[in-house]
Amino acid sequence: MNDEDFMHAALEQARLAAQVGEVPVGAVVVKDGEIVGQGFNAPITRHDPTAHAEMMALRDAAQRIGNYRLVGCELFVTLEPCVMCVGATFHARIARVVYGAKEPKTGAAGSVFNLFTEARLNHHARIEGGVLEEECGKLLSDFFAARRAQQKMQ
């Protein structure tokens, strides 16, 4: 499997989020070419502000691996991570983060901040953006367009 295959798996997770009314963001954690964790946005349904897709996937992977350190793992996420999620990837020792669409309001991988280049932090992961960017972005824009249309009808 390649980066696009893993991003397609993250997109599947994002679609699950949309089905339950959550902002459609999905993530998977990969180790040695295998998905070891997955998750989608769930802060509304879980009443948990930390239940971002990345956090859910990291939690799932840590449980499956049996260690909070996810050394050698990669995180694939459909939307550029926020500050909280970047911090979690650093604490987990994720080796590489790959994202789809940019997040111009809260992105911490170059759009607003770039924590991946902050020399004072004790861990750094490689970062790559733009994998299936159009498809990831379209899922989000379609979701919000539908939400706006629904609000107009009410």
Coordinates of N, CA and C in Angstrom, one line a residue:
M1 N 0.8 -1.2 0.0 CA 0.0 0.0 0.0 C 0.9 1.3 0.0
N2 N 0.4 2.3 -0.6 CA 1.1 3.6 -0.6 C 0.4 4.7 0.1
D3 N 0.9 5.9 0.1 CA 0.3 7.0 0.8 C -1.1 7.2 0.4
E4 N -1.4 7.2 -0.9 CA -2.8 7.4 -1.3 C -3.7 6.3 -0.8
D5 N -3.3 5.1 -0.8 CA -4.1 4.0 -0.2 C -4.5 4.3 1.2
F6 N -3.5 4.7 2.0 CA -3.7 5.0 3.4 C -4.6 6.2 3.6
M7 N -4.4 7.2 2.7 CA -5.3 8.4 2.8 C -6.8 8.0 2.4
H8 N -6.9 7.0 1.5 CA -8.3 6.6 1.2 C -8.9 5.9 2.4
A9 N -8.1 5.2 3.2 CA -8.6 4.6 4.4 C -9.0 5.7 5.4
A10 N -8.2 6.7 5.5 CA -8.6 7.9 6.3 C -9.9 8.5 5.8
L11 N -10.0 8.6 4.5 CA -11.3 9.2 4.0 C -12.5 8.4 4.3
E12 N -12.3 7.0 4.4 CA -13.4 6.2 4.8 C -13.8 6.5 6.2
Q13 N -12.8 6.8 7.1 CA -13.1 7.2 8.5 C -13.9 8.5 8.5
A14 N -13.4 9.4 7.6 CA -14.0 10.8 7.6 C -15.5 10.6 7.2
R15 N -15.8 9.7 6.3 CA -17.2 9.5 5.8 C -18.0 9.0 7.0
L16 N -17.4 8.2 7.8 CA -18.2 7.7 9.0 C -18.5 8.8 10.0
A17 N -17.6 9.8 10.1 CA -17.9 11.0 10.9 C -19.1 11.7 10.3
A18 N -19.1 12.0 9.0 CA -20.2 12.7 8.4 C -21.5 12.0 8.6
Q19 N -21.5 10.7 8.6 CA -22.8 9.9 8.8 C -23.4 10.2 10.1
V20 N -22.6 10.5 11.1 CA -23.1 10.8 12.5 C -23.2 12.3 12.8
G21 N -23.0 13.1 11.8 CA -23.1 14.5 11.9 C -21.9 15.3 12.4
E22 N -20.8 14.6 12.4 CA -19.5 15.2 12.9 C -18.8 15.8 11.6
V23 N -18.0 16.7 11.9 CA -17.1 17.3 10.8 C -16.3 16.1 10.2
P24 N -16.4 15.9 8.9 CA -15.8 14.7 8.3 C -14.2 14.7 8.2
V25 N -13.6 14.4 9.3 CA -12.1 14.2 9.3 C -11.9 12.8 9.8
G26 N -11.0 12.1 9.1 CA -10.6 10.8 9.5 C -9.1 10.6 9.5
A27 N -8.7 9.6 10.3 CA -7.2 9.3 10.4 C -7.0 7.8 10.6
V28 N -5.8 7.4 10.1 CA -5.3 6.1 10.4 C -3.9 6.1 10.8
V29 N -3.5 5.2 11.7 CA -2.1 5.0 12.1 C -1.5 3.8 11.4
V30 N -0.4 3.9 10.8 CA 0.2 2.8 10.0 C 1.6 2.4 10.6
K31 N 1.8 1.1 10.8 CA 3.1 0.6 11.2 C 3.5 -0.5 10.3
D32 N 4.7 -0.4 9.7 CA 5.2 -1.5 8.8 C 4.2 -1.8 7.7
G33 N 3.6 -0.8 7.2 CA 2.6 -1.0 6.0 C 1.3 -1.5 6.4
E34 N 1.0 -1.6 7.7 CA -0.3 -2.1 8.1 C -1.0 -1.1 9.0
I35 N -2.4 -0.9 8.8 CA -3.1 0.0 9.7 C -3.3 -0.6 11.0
V36 N -2.8 0.1 12.1 CA -2.9 -0.4 13.4 C -3.8 0.5 14.3
G37 N -4.3 1.5 13.7 CA -5.2 2.4 14.5 C -6.1 3.2 13.5
Q38 N -7.3 3.5 13.9 CA -8.1 4.3 13.0 C -9.1 5.1 13.9
G39 N -9.6 6.2 13.3 CA -10.5 7.0 14.1 C -11.1 8.2 13.2
F40 N -12.2 8.7 13.7 CA -12.8 9.9 13.0 C -13.2 10.9 14.1
N41 N -13.5 12.1 13.6 CA -13.9 13.2 14.5 C -15.1 12.7 15.3
A42 N -15.1 13.0 16.6 CA -16.2 12.6 17.4 C -16.4 13.5 18.6
P43 N -16.0 14.8 18.6 CA -16.1 15.6 19.8 C -17.6 15.9 20.2
I44 N -18.5 16.0 19.2 CA -19.9 16.3 19.5 C -20.5 15.0 20.1
T45 N -20.4 13.9 19.4 CA -21.1 12.7 19.9 C -20.5 12.2 21.2
R46 N -19.2 12.4 21.4 CA -18.6 11.9 22.7 C -18.5 13.0 23.8
H47 N -19.0 14.2 23.5 CA -18.9 15.3 24.4 C -17.5 15.4 24.9
D48 N -16.6 15.4 24.0 CA -15.1 15.4 24.3 C -14.4 16.3 23.3
P49 N -13.9 17.4 23.8 CA -13.2 18.3 22.9 C -11.9 17.8 22.4
T50 N -11.4 16.7 23.0 CA -10.1 16.1 22.4 C -10.4 15.0 21.5
A51 N -11.6 14.7 21.1 CA -12.0 13.5 20.3 C -11.8 13.9 18.8
H52 N -10.7 14.5 18.4 CA -10.4 14.7 17.0 C -10.0 13.4 16.4
A53 N -10.1 13.3 15.1 CA -9.8 12.1 14.4 C -8.4 11.5 14.7
E54 N -7.4 12.4 14.7 CA -6.0 12.0 15.0 C -5.9 11.4 16.4
M55 N -6.6 12.0 17.4 CA -6.5 11.6 18.8 C -7.2 10.2 18.9
M56 N -8.3 10.0 18.2 CA -9.0 8.7 18.2 C -8.1 7.6 17.6
A57 N -7.5 7.9 16.5 CA -6.6 7.0 15.8 C -5.4 6.6 16.7
L58 N -4.8 7.7 17.3 CA -3.6 7.4 18.2 C -4.0 6.6 19.4
R59 N -5.2 6.8 20.0 CA -5.7 6.0 21.1 C -5.9 4.6 20.7
D60 N -6.5 4.4 19.5 CA -6.8 3.1 19.0 C -5.5 2.3 18.8
A61 N -4.5 3.0 18.1 CA -3.2 2.3 17.9 C -2.5 2.0 19.2
A62 N -2.5 2.9 20.1 CA -1.8 2.6 21.4 C -2.4 1.4 22.1
Q63 N -3.7 1.3 22.1 CA -4.4 0.2 22.7 C -4.0 -1.1 22.0
R64 N -4.0 -1.1 20.7 CA -3.7 -2.3 19.9 C -2.3 -2.7 20.1
I65 N -1.4 -1.7 20.1 CA 0.1 -2.1 20.2 C 0.4 -2.3 21.7
G66 N -0.3 -1.7 22.6 CA 0.0 -1.9 24.0 C 1.1 -1.0 24.5
N67 N 1.2 0.2 23.9 CA 2.2 1.1 24.3 C 1.8 2.5 23.8
Y68 N 2.0 3.5 24.7 CA 1.6 4.9 24.3 C 2.6 5.5 23.3
R69 N 3.8 4.9 23.3 CA 4.8 5.3 22.3 C 4.6 4.5 21.0
L70 N 4.4 5.2 19.9 CA 4.1 4.6 18.7 C 5.3 4.8 17.7
V71 N 6.4 4.4 18.2 CA 7.7 4.6 17.5 C 7.6 3.8 16.1
G72 N 8.0 4.5 15.1 CA 8.0 3.9 13.8 C 6.7 4.0 13.1
C73 N 5.7 4.6 13.7 CA 4.4 4.7 13.1 C 4.2 6.0 12.3
E74 N 3.3 5.9 11.4 CA 2.9 7.1 10.6 C 1.4 7.4 10.8
L75 N 1.1 8.7 10.7 CA -0.3 9.1 10.9 C -0.8 9.7 9.6
F76 N -1.9 9.2 9.1 CA -2.5 9.8 7.8 C -3.8 10.4 8.3
V77 N -4.0 11.7 7.9 CA -5.2 12.4 8.4 C -5.7 13.2 7.2
T78 N -7.0 13.3 7.0 CA -7.6 14.0 5.9 C -7.5 15.5 6.0
L79 N -7.2 16.1 7.2 CA -7.1 17.5 7.3 C -5.9 17.8 8.2
E80 N -5.2 18.9 7.8 CA -4.0 19.4 8.5 C -4.3 19.4 10.0
P81 N -3.4 18.8 10.8 CA -3.6 18.7 12.3 C -3.6 20.1 13.0
C82 N -4.3 20.2 14.1 CA -4.3 21.4 14.9 C -3.1 21.2 15.9
V83 N -2.9 22.2 16.7 CA -1.9 22.3 17.7 C -2.0 21.1 18.7
M84 N -3.2 20.8 19.2 CA -3.4 19.7 20.1 C -2.9 18.3 19.5
C85 N -3.4 18.1 18.2 CA -3.1 16.9 17.6 C -1.6 16.7 17.2
V86 N -1.0 17.8 16.8 CA 0.5 17.8 16.6 C 1.2 17.4 17.9
G87 N 0.8 18.1 19.0 CA 1.4 17.7 20.2 C 1.3 16.3 20.6
A88 N 0.1 15.7 20.3 CA -0.1 14.3 20.6 C 0.8 13.4 19.8
T89 N 1.0 13.8 18.5 CA 1.9 13.0 17.7 C 3.3 13.0 18.2
F90 N 3.7 14.2 18.7 CA 5.1 14.3 19.2 C 5.2 13.4 20.5
H91 N 4.2 13.5 21.4 CA 4.3 12.6 22.6 C 4.3 11.1 22.2
A92 N 3.6 10.8 21.2 CA 3.5 9.4 20.8 C 4.7 8.9 20.0
R93 N 5.6 9.9 19.6 CA 6.8 9.6 18.8 C 6.5 9.1 17.4
I94 N 5.4 9.7 16.9 CA 5.0 9.3 15.5 C 6.2 9.8 14.6
A95 N 6.6 9.0 13.6 CA 7.7 9.3 12.8 C 7.4 10.2 11.6
R96 N 6.1 10.1 11.1 CA 5.7 10.9 9.9 C 4.2 11.1 10.0
V97 N 3.9 12.4 9.6 CA 2.5 12.7 9.5 C 2.2 13.1 8.1
V98 N 1.1 12.6 7.5 CA 0.7 12.9 6.1 C -0.7 13.4 6.2
Y99 N -1.0 14.5 5.6 CA -2.3 15.0 5.7 C -2.8 15.4 4.2
G100 N -4.1 15.5 4.1 CA -4.7 15.8 2.8 C -4.9 17.3 2.6
A101 N -6.0 17.9 3.1 CA -6.4 19.3 2.9 C -5.7 20.2 4.0
K102 N -5.4 21.4 3.6 CA -4.9 22.4 4.5 C -6.0 22.9 5.4
E103 N -5.7 23.4 6.6 CA -6.6 24.0 7.5 C -6.2 25.4 7.8
P104 N -6.8 26.4 7.1 CA -6.3 27.7 7.2 C -6.6 28.4 8.5
K105 N -7.5 27.9 9.3 CA -7.9 28.5 10.5 C -7.1 28.0 11.8
T106 N -6.8 26.7 11.8 CA -6.2 26.1 13.0 C -5.0 25.2 12.6
G107 N -4.6 25.1 11.4 CA -3.5 24.2 11.0 C -2.2 24.5 11.6
A108 N -1.6 23.5 12.2 CA -0.3 23.6 12.9 C 0.8 22.9 12.2
A109 N 0.6 22.7 10.9 CA 1.7 22.1 10.1 C 2.1 23.0 8.9
G110 N 1.8 24.3 9.1 CA 2.2 25.3 8.1 C 1.2 26.3 7.7
S111 N -0.1 26.0 7.9 CA -1.1 27.0 7.6 C -1.1 28.2 8.5
V112 N -1.2 27.9 9.8 CA -1.2 29.0 10.8 C 0.1 29.0 11.6
F113 N 0.5 27.8 12.1 CA 1.8 27.6 12.7 C 2.5 26.4 12.0
N114 N 3.7 26.2 12.3 CA 4.4 25.0 11.9 C 5.2 24.4 13.0
L115 N 4.5 23.6 13.8 CA 5.2 23.1 15.0 C 6.3 22.0 14.6
F116 N 6.1 21.5 13.4 CA 7.1 20.5 12.9 C 8.5 21.1 12.7
T117 N 8.6 22.4 12.6 CA 9.9 23.1 12.4 C 10.4 23.8 13.6
E118 N 9.7 23.7 14.7 CA 10.0 24.3 16.0 C 11.2 23.6 16.6
A119 N 12.4 24.2 16.5 CA 13.6 23.6 17.0 C 13.7 23.3 18.5
R120 N 12.9 24.1 19.3 CA 12.9 24.0 20.7 C 12.2 22.7 21.2
L121 N 11.4 22.1 20.4 CA 10.7 20.9 20.8 C 11.6 19.7 20.7
N122 N 11.3 18.7 21.6 CA 12.2 17.6 21.8 C 12.0 16.5 20.8
H123 N 10.9 16.5 20.0 CA 10.7 15.5 19.0 C 10.2 16.1 17.8
H124 N 10.6 15.6 16.7 CA 10.1 16.1 15.4 C 9.7 14.9 14.5
A125 N 8.7 15.1 13.8 CA 8.2 14.1 12.8 C 8.3 14.8 11.4
R126 N 8.5 13.9 10.4 CA 8.4 14.4 9.1 C 7.0 14.7 8.7
I127 N 6.8 15.7 7.9 CA 5.4 16.2 7.6 C 5.3 16.3 6.1
E128 N 4.2 15.8 5.6 CA 3.9 15.9 4.1 C 2.4 16.2 4.0
G129 N 2.1 17.2 3.2 CA 0.7 17.6 3.0 C 0.3 17.5 1.6
G130 N -1.0 17.5 1.3 CA -1.5 17.6 0.0 C -1.8 16.2 -0.6
V131 N -1.8 15.1 0.1 CA -2.1 13.8 -0.4 C -3.6 13.7 -0.6
L132 N -4.1 13.6 -1.8 CA -5.5 13.5 -2.1 C -6.2 14.8 -1.6
E133 N -5.5 15.9 -1.7 CA -6.0 17.2 -1.2 C -7.4 17.6 -1.7
E134 N -7.6 17.4 -3.0 CA -8.9 17.8 -3.6 C -10.0 17.0 -3.0
E135 N -9.8 15.7 -2.9 CA -10.8 14.8 -2.4 C -11.1 15.0 -0.9
C136 N -10.1 15.2 -0.2 CA -10.2 15.6 1.3 C -11.0 16.9 1.4
G137 N -10.6 17.9 0.7 CA -11.2 19.2 0.8 C -12.6 19.2 0.3
K138 N -12.9 18.4 -0.7 CA -14.3 18.4 -1.3 C -15.2 17.7 -0.2
L139 N -14.8 16.7 0.5 CA -15.6 16.1 1.5 C -16.0 17.1 2.5
L140 N -15.0 17.9 2.9 CA -15.3 19.0 3.9 C -16.2 20.1 3.4
S141 N -15.9 20.6 2.2 CA -16.7 21.7 1.7 C -18.2 21.2 1.4
D142 N -18.3 20.0 0.9 CA -19.7 19.4 0.6 C -20.5 19.3 1.9
F143 N -19.8 18.9 3.0 CA -20.4 18.7 4.3 C -20.9 20.1 4.8
F144 N -20.1 21.1 4.7 CA -20.5 22.4 5.2 C -21.5 23.1 4.3
A145 N -21.5 22.8 3.0 CA -22.5 23.3 2.1 C -23.8 22.7 2.5
A146 N -23.9 21.4 2.7 CA -25.1 20.8 3.1 C -25.6 21.3 4.4
R147 N -24.7 21.5 5.3 CA -25.1 22.0 6.6 C -25.7 23.4 6.5
R148 N -25.1 24.3 5.7 CA -25.6 25.6 5.5 C -27.0 25.6 4.8
A149 N -27.2 24.7 3.8 CA -28.4 24.6 3.1 C -29.5 24.1 4.1
Q150 N -29.2 23.2 5.0 CA -30.1 22.7 5.9 C -30.5 23.8 6.9
Q151 N -29.6 24.6 7.3 CA -29.9 25.7 8.2 C -30.8 26.7 7.6
K152 N -30.6 27.0 6.3 CA -31.5 27.9 5.6 C -32.9 27.4 5.5
M153 N -33.1 26.1 5.5 CA -34.4 25.6 5.4 C -35.2 25.6 6.7
Q154 N -34.5 25.8 7.8 CA -35.1 25.7 9.1 C -35.7 27.1 9.5

